[in-house]
Tab-separated table of C-alpha atoms in Angstrom:
chain	number	residue	atom	x	y	z
J	172	MET	CA	54.850	-25.116	-46.213
J	173	HIS	CA	55.213	-27.752	-48.930
J	174	LEU	CA	53.436	-25.074	-51.603
J	175	ARG	CA	55.589	-22.068	-50.305
J	176	ARG	CA	58.934	-24.371	-50.851
J	177	LEU	CA	57.454	-25.399	-54.433
J	178	ASN	CA	56.770	-21.259	-55.278
J	179	THR	CA	60.123	-20.697	-54.162
J	180	LEU	CA	61.697	-23.594	-56.243
J	181	LEU	CA	60.116	-21.842	-59.235
J	182	GLY	CA	61.616	-18.751	-58.151
J	183	HIS	CA	64.786	-20.083	-58.641
J	184	LEU	CA	63.598	-21.595	-61.984
J	185	ARG	CA	62.696	-18.093	-63.061
J	186	MET	CA	66.185	-16.204	-62.168
J	187	ALA	CA	68.079	-19.268	-63.948
J	188	TYR	CA	66.429	-19.409	-66.977
J	189	SER	CA	65.546	-15.679	-67.870
J	190	SER	CA	68.925	-14.788	-68.998
J	191	SER	CA	70.603	-14.865	-72.450
J	192	ALA	CA	72.354	-17.498	-73.669
J	193	SER	CA	76.217	-17.378	-73.689
J	194	GLU	CA	79.182	-19.656	-73.164
J	195	GLY	CA	79.588	-18.933	-69.607
J	196	VAL	CA	82.323	-21.893	-68.806
J	197	LEU	CA	85.530	-21.598	-67.950
J	198	LEU	CA	87.825	-24.811	-69.001
J	199	GLU	CA	91.207	-25.363	-67.331
J	200	THR	CA	94.267	-27.464	-66.856
J	201	ILE	CA	95.855	-27.199	-63.599
J	202	ASN	CA	98.952	-29.626	-62.437
J	203	ASN	CA	97.498	-32.253	-65.227
J	204	LYS	CA	94.113	-31.935	-63.814
J	205	GLY	CA	91.135	-30.757	-65.584
J	206	VAL	CA	88.762	-28.246	-64.147
J	207	ILE	CA	85.462	-26.860	-65.138
J	208	THR	CA	84.071	-23.371	-63.921
J	209	LEU	CA	80.442	-22.972	-64.681
J	210	ASN	CA	80.504	-19.020	-65.188
J	211	ARG	CA	77.479	-17.510	-65.221
J	212	PRO	CA	76.562	-16.673	-61.519
J	213	LYS	CA	73.563	-13.768	-62.489
J	214	ALA	CA	71.786	-16.802	-63.972
J	215	LEU	CA	72.455	-19.311	-61.153
J	216	ASN	CA	75.060	-20.910	-64.018
J	217	SER	CA	72.103	-22.400	-65.994
J	218	LEU	CA	73.356	-24.623	-68.915
J	219	ASN	CA	72.858	-23.530	-72.460
J	220	LEU	CA	73.733	-25.442	-75.539
J	221	ALA	CA	77.054	-23.222	-75.753
J	222	MET	CA	78.085	-24.516	-72.193
J	223	ILE	CA	77.474	-28.234	-73.896
J	224	ARG	CA	79.095	-27.816	-76.784
J	225	ALA	CA	82.549	-26.933	-74.956
J	226	ILE	CA	82.211	-29.117	-72.039
J	227	TYR	CA	81.470	-31.984	-73.825
J	228	PRO	CA	84.923	-32.381	-76.046
J	229	LYS	CA	87.241	-30.940	-73.457
J	230	LEU	CA	85.985	-34.371	-71.078
J	231	LYS	CA	86.597	-36.437	-73.747
J	232	GLU	CA	89.872	-34.834	-74.118
J	233	TRP	CA	90.939	-34.911	-70.481
J	234	ASP	CA	89.590	-38.823	-70.102
J	235	ALA	CA	91.307	-39.782	-73.040
J	236	ASP	CA	94.886	-37.916	-71.969
J	237	PRO	CA	97.310	-40.492	-70.019
J	238	SER	CA	98.823	-36.592	-68.321
J	239	THR	CA	95.032	-36.015	-67.189
J	240	SER	CA	94.320	-37.404	-63.912
J	241	LEU	CA	91.350	-36.129	-62.699
J	242	VAL	CA	88.499	-33.708	-63.158
J	243	ILE	CA	86.562	-31.428	-61.015
J	244	ILE	CA	83.266	-29.254	-61.848
J	245	LYS	CA	82.500	-26.460	-59.507
J	246	ALA	CA	80.208	-23.141	-60.241
J	247	ALA	CA	81.264	-19.402	-59.766
J	248	GLY	CA	79.725	-17.826	-56.740
J	249	ASP	CA	77.954	-19.290	-53.854
J	250	LYS	CA	74.101	-19.204	-54.489
J	251	ALA	CA	73.843	-21.963	-57.391
J	252	PHE	CA	76.082	-24.879	-58.751
J	253	CYS	CA	73.575	-24.951	-61.724
J	254	ALA	CA	70.013	-24.456	-61.155
J	255	GLY	CA	68.758	-26.311	-64.444
J	256	GLY	CA	68.950	-25.946	-68.357
J	257	ASP	CA	67.808	-23.315	-71.062
J	258	ILE	CA	64.683	-24.738	-71.418
J	259	LYS	CA	63.000	-21.120	-72.105
J	260	ALA	CA	65.511	-21.157	-75.451
J	261	VAL	CA	64.002	-24.686	-76.243
J	262	THR	CA	60.385	-23.828	-76.065
J	263	GLU	CA	60.964	-21.063	-78.374
J	264	SER	CA	62.997	-23.172	-80.527
J	265	GLY	CA	60.186	-25.962	-80.329
J	266	LYS	CA	57.353	-23.681	-81.379
J	267	ARG	CA	59.301	-22.338	-84.052
J	268	GLY	CA	60.025	-26.177	-85.162
J	269	ASP	CA	63.696	-25.502	-85.760
J	270	ARG	CA	66.810	-27.663	-84.473
J	271	LEU	CA	67.348	-26.381	-80.952
J	272	ALA	CA	64.705	-28.414	-79.438
J	273	LYS	CA	66.388	-31.744	-80.292
J	274	GLU	CA	70.055	-30.401	-80.737
J	275	PHE	CA	69.744	-29.199	-76.651
J	276	PHE	CA	68.439	-32.327	-75.538
J	277	TYR	CA	70.129	-34.564	-77.373
J	278	GLU	CA	73.431	-33.163	-76.616
J	279	GLU	CA	73.077	-32.582	-72.886
J	280	TYR	CA	72.486	-36.539	-72.649
J	281	ILE	CA	75.298	-37.655	-74.614
J	282	LEU	CA	77.622	-35.420	-72.085
J	283	ASN	CA	75.269	-37.059	-69.288
J	284	HIS	CA	76.332	-40.233	-70.635
J	285	LYS	CA	79.935	-38.946	-71.006
J	286	ILE	CA	79.940	-37.953	-67.204
J	287	ALA	CA	79.006	-41.502	-65.960
J	288	THR	CA	81.385	-43.221	-68.008
J	289	MET	CA	84.457	-41.465	-67.097
J	290	ARG	CA	87.397	-43.348	-66.287
J	291	LYS	CA	88.879	-40.740	-64.611
J	292	PRO	CA	87.700	-39.521	-61.133
J	293	TYR	CA	85.198	-36.733	-61.757
J	294	ILE	CA	83.983	-34.942	-58.564
J	295	ALA	CA	81.337	-32.341	-58.784
J	296	LEU	CA	81.510	-29.485	-55.702
J	297	VAL	CA	78.185	-28.633	-55.535
J	298	ASN	CA	77.849	-25.797	-53.636
J	299	GLY	CA	74.445	-23.891	-53.768
J	300	ILE	CA	71.420	-24.873	-56.008
J	301	SER	CA	71.381	-27.706	-58.193
J	302	MET	CA	68.408	-28.613	-60.345
J	303	GLY	CA	67.820	-30.232	-63.624
J	304	GLY	CA	70.608	-29.410	-65.791
J	305	GLY	CA	72.895	-29.304	-62.827
J	306	VAL	CA	71.839	-32.795	-61.248
J	307	GLY	CA	72.994	-34.107	-64.980
J	308	LEU	CA	76.315	-32.403	-64.279
J	309	SER	CA	76.680	-34.146	-61.084
J	310	ALA	CA	74.627	-36.672	-60.260
J	311	HIS	CA	76.481	-39.517	-62.481
J	312	GLY	CA	79.996	-38.629	-61.710
J	313	ARG	CA	81.866	-40.705	-59.068
J	314	TYR	CA	82.366	-38.097	-56.417
J	315	ARG	CA	79.485	-35.407	-55.420
J	316	VAL	CA	80.379	-33.243	-52.651
J	317	ALA	CA	77.637	-30.965	-51.460
J	318	THR	CA	77.798	-28.409	-48.925
J	319	GLU	CA	74.975	-26.454	-46.208
J	320	LYS	CA	74.431	-24.286	-49.130
J	321	THR	CA	73.230	-27.296	-51.438
J	322	LEU	CA	70.164	-27.365	-52.857
J	323	PHE	CA	68.752	-30.408	-54.491
J	324	ALA	CA	65.574	-30.646	-56.249
J	325	MET	CA	63.793	-31.947	-59.917
J	326	PRO	CA	60.953	-29.890	-59.740
J	327	GLU	CA	60.061	-30.360	-63.754
J	328	THR	CA	56.371	-31.708	-63.327
J	329	GLY	CA	55.619	-28.068	-62.366
J	330	ILE	CA	56.669	-27.156	-65.600
J	331	GLY	CA	55.323	-29.876	-67.606
J	332	LEU	CA	58.394	-31.879	-68.355
J	333	PHE	CA	59.704	-34.692	-66.255
J	334	PRO	CA	63.198	-35.505	-64.440
J	335	ASP	CA	65.507	-35.936	-67.395
J	336	VAL	CA	69.404	-36.031	-67.667
J	337	GLY	CA	69.491	-39.445	-66.243
J	338	GLY	CA	66.920	-38.618	-63.680
J	339	GLY	CA	65.110	-41.852	-64.533
J	340	TYR	CA	68.352	-43.921	-63.500
J	341	VAL	CA	69.215	-42.072	-60.430
J	342	LEU	CA	66.142	-41.516	-58.617
J	343	PRO	CA	64.960	-45.132	-58.847
J	344	ARG	CA	68.416	-46.166	-57.349
J	345	MET	CA	67.535	-44.285	-54.062
J	346	ARG	CA	66.435	-46.113	-51.074
J	347	GLY	CA	62.807	-47.511	-51.163
J	348	GLN	CA	60.083	-44.857	-52.824
J	349	LEU	CA	62.213	-41.715	-52.186
J	350	GLY	CA	63.305	-41.091	-55.657
J	351	VAL	CA	59.809	-41.231	-56.829
J	352	PHE	CA	58.389	-38.834	-54.436
J	353	LEU	CA	61.421	-36.351	-54.852
J	354	ALA	CA	60.127	-36.548	-58.750
J	355	LEU	CA	56.589	-36.726	-58.602
J	356	THR	CA	56.364	-33.604	-56.110
J	357	GLY	CA	59.307	-32.007	-56.526
J	358	PHE	CA	60.290	-31.650	-52.868
J	359	ARG	CA	63.827	-29.993	-52.027
J	360	LEU	CA	66.656	-31.043	-50.069
J	361	LYS	CA	69.105	-28.948	-48.416
J	362	GLY	CA	72.682	-29.195	-46.905
J	363	ARG	CA	73.247	-32.744	-45.286
J	364	ASP	CA	69.755	-33.947	-46.353
J	365	VAL	CA	71.256	-34.146	-49.674
J	366	HIS	CA	74.023	-36.563	-48.130
J	367	HIS	CA	71.111	-38.514	-46.479
J	368	ALA	CA	69.220	-39.082	-49.783
J	369	GLY	CA	71.911	-40.354	-51.767
J	370	TYR	CA	72.555	-37.320	-54.307
J	371	ALA	CA	75.820	-36.301	-52.690
J	372	THR	CA	78.261	-38.592	-51.812
J	373	HIS	CA	80.554	-36.610	-49.281
J	374	PHE	CA	79.218	-33.548	-47.194
J	375	ILE	CA	81.688	-30.988	-46.069
J	376	GLU	CA	81.336	-27.274	-45.317
J	377	SER	CA	80.946	-24.751	-47.789
J	378	LYS	CA	84.144	-22.518	-46.377
J	379	GLN	CA	86.198	-25.985	-47.229
J	380	ILE	CA	85.586	-25.994	-50.547
J	381	PRO	CA	88.778	-24.207	-51.733
J	382	GLU	CA	91.008	-26.327	-49.515
J	383	LEU	CA	89.414	-29.156	-50.874
J	384	GLU	CA	90.086	-28.147	-54.457
J	385	LYS	CA	93.814	-27.195	-53.479
J	386	ALA	CA	94.178	-30.787	-51.823
J	387	LEU	CA	93.172	-32.618	-55.076
J	388	LEU	CA	94.911	-29.779	-57.281
J	389	ASP	CA	98.118	-30.322	-55.384
J	390	LEU	CA	97.904	-34.387	-55.220
J	391	LYS	CA	101.298	-35.923	-57.326
J	392	GLN	CA	99.950	-39.223	-58.084
J	393	PRO	CA	95.801	-38.974	-57.826
J	394	THR	CA	94.777	-42.709	-58.173
J	395	SER	CA	91.086	-43.470	-57.223
J	396	ASP	CA	91.982	-44.544	-54.100
J	397	VAL	CA	93.974	-41.624	-53.487
J	398	VAL	CA	91.364	-39.411	-54.511
J	399	ASP	CA	88.994	-41.388	-52.087
J	400	ASP	CA	91.054	-40.847	-49.330
J	401	VAL	CA	90.885	-37.041	-49.503
J	402	ILE	CA	87.527	-36.299	-50.408
J	403	SER	CA	86.617	-38.551	-47.423
J	404	GLN	CA	89.118	-37.114	-45.035
J	405	PHE	CA	87.331	-33.697	-45.153
J	406	HIS	CA	84.124	-35.411	-44.955
J	407	ASN	CA	84.879	-37.039	-41.721
J	408	GLN	CA	86.133	-34.338	-40.437
J	409	CYS	CA	83.147	-32.149	-40.843
J	410	GLN	CA	80.564	-32.110	-37.838
J	411	LEU	CA	78.219	-29.838	-39.029
J	412	ASP	CA	74.553	-30.779	-38.702
J	413	THR	CA	75.729	-34.481	-37.650
J	414	ASP	CA	73.451	-34.861	-35.236
J	415	LYS	CA	70.396	-33.212	-37.152
J	416	PRO	CA	68.316	-36.236	-38.838
J	417	PHE	CA	66.850	-36.557	-42.057
J	418	ILE	CA	64.384	-34.169	-42.992
J	419	LEU	CA	61.940	-36.927	-44.281
J	420	GLU	CA	63.112	-39.432	-41.735
J	421	ASP	CA	59.112	-39.480	-39.928
J	422	GLN	CA	57.704	-39.725	-43.534
J	423	GLU	CA	59.565	-42.202	-44.988
J	424	GLU	CA	57.785	-45.052	-43.771
J	425	HIS	CA	54.643	-43.387	-45.451
J	426	ILE	CA	56.602	-42.362	-48.613
J	427	ASP	CA	57.636	-46.248	-48.876
J	428	ARG	CA	54.046	-47.148	-48.622
J	429	LEU	CA	52.000	-44.427	-50.280
J	430	PHE	CA	53.948	-44.006	-53.253
J	431	ALA	CA	54.857	-47.347	-54.458
J	432	ALA	CA	51.552	-47.802	-57.077
J	433	ASP	CA	52.311	-48.022	-60.390
J	434	THR	CA	49.486	-45.928	-61.770
J	435	MET	CA	48.923	-42.192	-60.470
J	436	GLU	CA	45.471	-42.840	-60.029
J	437	ASP	CA	46.642	-45.361	-56.851
J	438	ILE	CA	49.068	-43.393	-55.792
J	439	CYS	CA	46.291	-40.391	-55.363
J	440	HIS	CA	44.102	-42.766	-53.992
J	441	SER	CA	46.547	-43.781	-51.640
J	442	LEU	CA	47.398	-40.605	-50.290
J	443	GLN	CA	43.404	-39.741	-50.161
J	444	GLY	CA	42.698	-42.864	-48.128
J	445	ASP	CA	45.714	-42.211	-45.445
J	446	GLY	CA	43.668	-38.827	-44.703
J	447	SER	CA	46.971	-37.588	-42.586
J	448	GLU	CA	47.851	-34.048	-43.030
J	449	TRP	CA	51.023	-34.611	-44.592
J	450	ALA	CA	49.172	-36.814	-47.179
J	451	THR	CA	46.808	-34.237	-47.658
J	452	LYS	CA	49.405	-31.640	-48.448
J	453	GLN	CA	51.344	-34.112	-51.055
J	454	LEU	CA	47.832	-34.712	-52.848
J	455	GLU	CA	47.351	-31.036	-52.970
J	456	ILE	CA	50.831	-30.162	-54.478
J	457	LEU	CA	50.236	-33.400	-57.009
J	458	ARG	CA	47.273	-31.449	-58.302
J	459	LYS	CA	49.255	-28.439	-59.130
J	460	MET	CA	51.462	-30.531	-61.516
J	461	SER	CA	50.775	-31.066	-64.974
J	462	PRO	CA	48.746	-34.569	-65.068
J	463	THR	CA	50.686	-35.607	-68.325
J	464	SER	CA	54.093	-35.197	-66.726
J	465	LEU	CA	52.979	-36.993	-63.639
J	466	LYS	CA	52.158	-40.135	-65.712
J	467	ILE	CA	55.100	-39.822	-67.858
J	468	THR	CA	57.346	-39.406	-64.804
J	469	LEU	CA	56.061	-42.495	-63.004
J	470	ARG	CA	56.194	-44.715	-65.878
J	471	GLN	CA	59.882	-43.444	-66.538
J	472	LEU	CA	61.372	-44.306	-63.010
J	473	ARG	CA	59.519	-47.302	-63.150
J	474	GLU	CA	61.310	-48.328	-66.467
J	475	GLY	CA	64.541	-46.615	-65.450
J	476	ALA	CA	64.857	-49.105	-62.584
J	477	ARG	CA	65.501	-51.892	-64.798
J	478	LEU	CA	67.961	-50.059	-67.483
J	479	ASP	CA	71.090	-49.522	-67.782
J	480	ILE	CA	72.377	-45.654	-68.240
J	481	GLU	CA	72.679	-45.560	-72.242
J	482	ASP	CA	69.057	-47.009	-72.412
J	483	ASP	CA	67.651	-44.745	-70.090
J	484	LEU	CA	68.995	-41.685	-71.794
J	485	GLN	CA	67.551	-42.824	-75.103
J	486	MET	CA	64.177	-43.522	-73.481
J	487	GLU	CA	64.183	-39.846	-71.592
J	488	TYR	CA	65.205	-38.585	-74.965
J	489	ARG	CA	62.253	-39.756	-76.504
J	490	MET	CA	60.321	-38.567	-73.873
J	491	SER	CA	61.494	-35.051	-74.619
J	492	GLN	CA	60.409	-35.282	-78.379
J	493	GLY	CA	57.393	-36.025	-76.915
J	494	CYS	CA	56.882	-33.152	-74.616
J	495	ILE	CA	58.082	-31.001	-77.577
J	496	ARG	CA	55.120	-32.336	-79.364
J	497	GLY	CA	52.992	-32.025	-76.975
J	498	HIS	CA	51.333	-29.049	-75.033
J	499	ASP	CA	52.011	-28.697	-71.252
J	500	PHE	CA	55.966	-28.169	-71.367
J	501	TYR	CA	55.090	-24.735	-73.476
J	502	GLU	CA	52.409	-23.955	-71.068
J	503	GLY	CA	54.269	-24.849	-68.227
J	504	VAL	CA	56.975	-22.243	-69.356
J	505	ARG	CA	54.570	-19.546	-70.185
J	506	ALA	CA	53.116	-19.631	-66.790
J	507	LEU	CA	56.710	-19.499	-64.585
J	508	LEU	CA	58.756	-17.576	-67.152
J	509	VAL	CA	57.154	-15.169	-69.895
J	510	ASP	CA	53.448	-14.473	-68.246
J	511	LYS	CA	54.697	-15.300	-64.857
J	512	ASP	CA	51.131	-15.824	-63.647
J	513	GLY	CA	51.768	-19.189	-61.743
J	514	SER	CA	48.798	-20.688	-63.183
J	515	PRO	CA	49.829	-23.193	-66.055
J	516	ARG	CA	46.210	-24.564	-67.530
J	517	TRP	CA	47.290	-28.166	-68.482
J	518	ILE	CA	45.630	-30.044	-71.299
J	519	PRO	CA	44.834	-32.771	-70.377
J	520	ALA	CA	43.457	-30.889	-67.113
J	521	THR	CA	42.956	-34.076	-64.931
J	522	LEU	CA	45.025	-37.514	-64.621
J	523	GLU	CA	41.834	-39.489	-65.564
J	524	GLU	CA	41.890	-37.540	-69.287
J	525	VAL	CA	45.743	-38.581	-69.598
J	526	THR	CA	45.273	-41.691	-71.921
J	527	PRO	CA	47.681	-45.052	-72.083
J	528	GLU	CA	47.861	-43.608	-76.055
J	529	ILE	CA	48.881	-40.054	-74.399
J	530	VAL	CA	51.597	-41.531	-72.465
J	531	ASP	CA	53.097	-44.159	-74.899
J	532	ASP	CA	53.513	-41.364	-77.529
J	533	HIS	CA	56.393	-39.874	-74.932
J	534	PHE	CA	57.951	-43.385	-74.991
J	535	ARG	CA	57.902	-44.127	-78.845
J	536	PRO	CA	61.082	-44.143	-80.858
J	537	VAL	CA	61.901	-40.966	-82.752
J	538	GLN	CA	63.634	-40.168	-85.825
J	539	ASN	CA	67.521	-39.506	-85.372
J	540	ASP	CA	67.240	-41.460	-82.278
J	541	LEU	CA	69.603	-41.514	-79.170
J	542	ASN	CA	71.933	-44.395	-79.180
J	543	LEU	CA	74.484	-44.578	-77.032
J	544	LYS	CA	75.597	-48.315	-77.424
């Protein structure tokens, strides 16, 4: 079951990243409120550099404008909020050695930071798939409204990357070792489970999205308290799946115990020693991931738990450039997006071969480093 879920996720990624880049975003001011609409539904609203460059200055403008009271971000279509960033273009750029491989991550993380530090209420209506870049556009905002159609995942270890866009800040702040488990395995959460896990702050039915948006846009004096009251009212009135237990409820104790170690070798040893059917499945999933990605991701989350958002994003920018210098990111994209054989050949091929020096190289300062302080 878990391997089928992983394959489904990879299918979503293929759809998201195969389309050509276009601006793909609508920016409107309605009733003195900013509205961002991600508008690439055929590409699952995947995020490209043109979109980043359109959204960031407008967010700065709205946040500084006294007449703008709040910002809503939503997406066209009902299949995806944003299924990730344009990693195919990034890896093609990295092979050529041109600037996009640096600029994409650099500017995306600056946008993530702006969202995290918005003074105005920032409301993400996350209806549909939200992975990678979509998480970066939503998870740092004050309000994240999920629906029964929401699918959340960070499957980057399966493509030779790591859960970036501030994942090193967000994931360790989920309860227990849940964020570590989600980051390493790419496990997907759907519907109300997204709220149970803490990615979403509120949950409503998808058919209520237009009504909630209208209620927010019609507010005359949308103070933070008023906005909170409106969204909470919709959330509290929603009875869909209220009696449904969290999908990982029975496993959370095992997750906290088996994913608590600070090395991947120890985590795998714990899973193997546990011997249960569930632990064995997780071990099978981890063995399909990039060993380098697994090791740098675990370190990212352990360090990110102690960092503020600025230092976390700086760390992640350095990690992104380490991946650009390396092998597995290109290989993961080849296997997923180019040849689509689903059989990446990771180098190094095992956790034991990923030396401390390889891991350290992903965390070292880089030229033109990202400094958000």
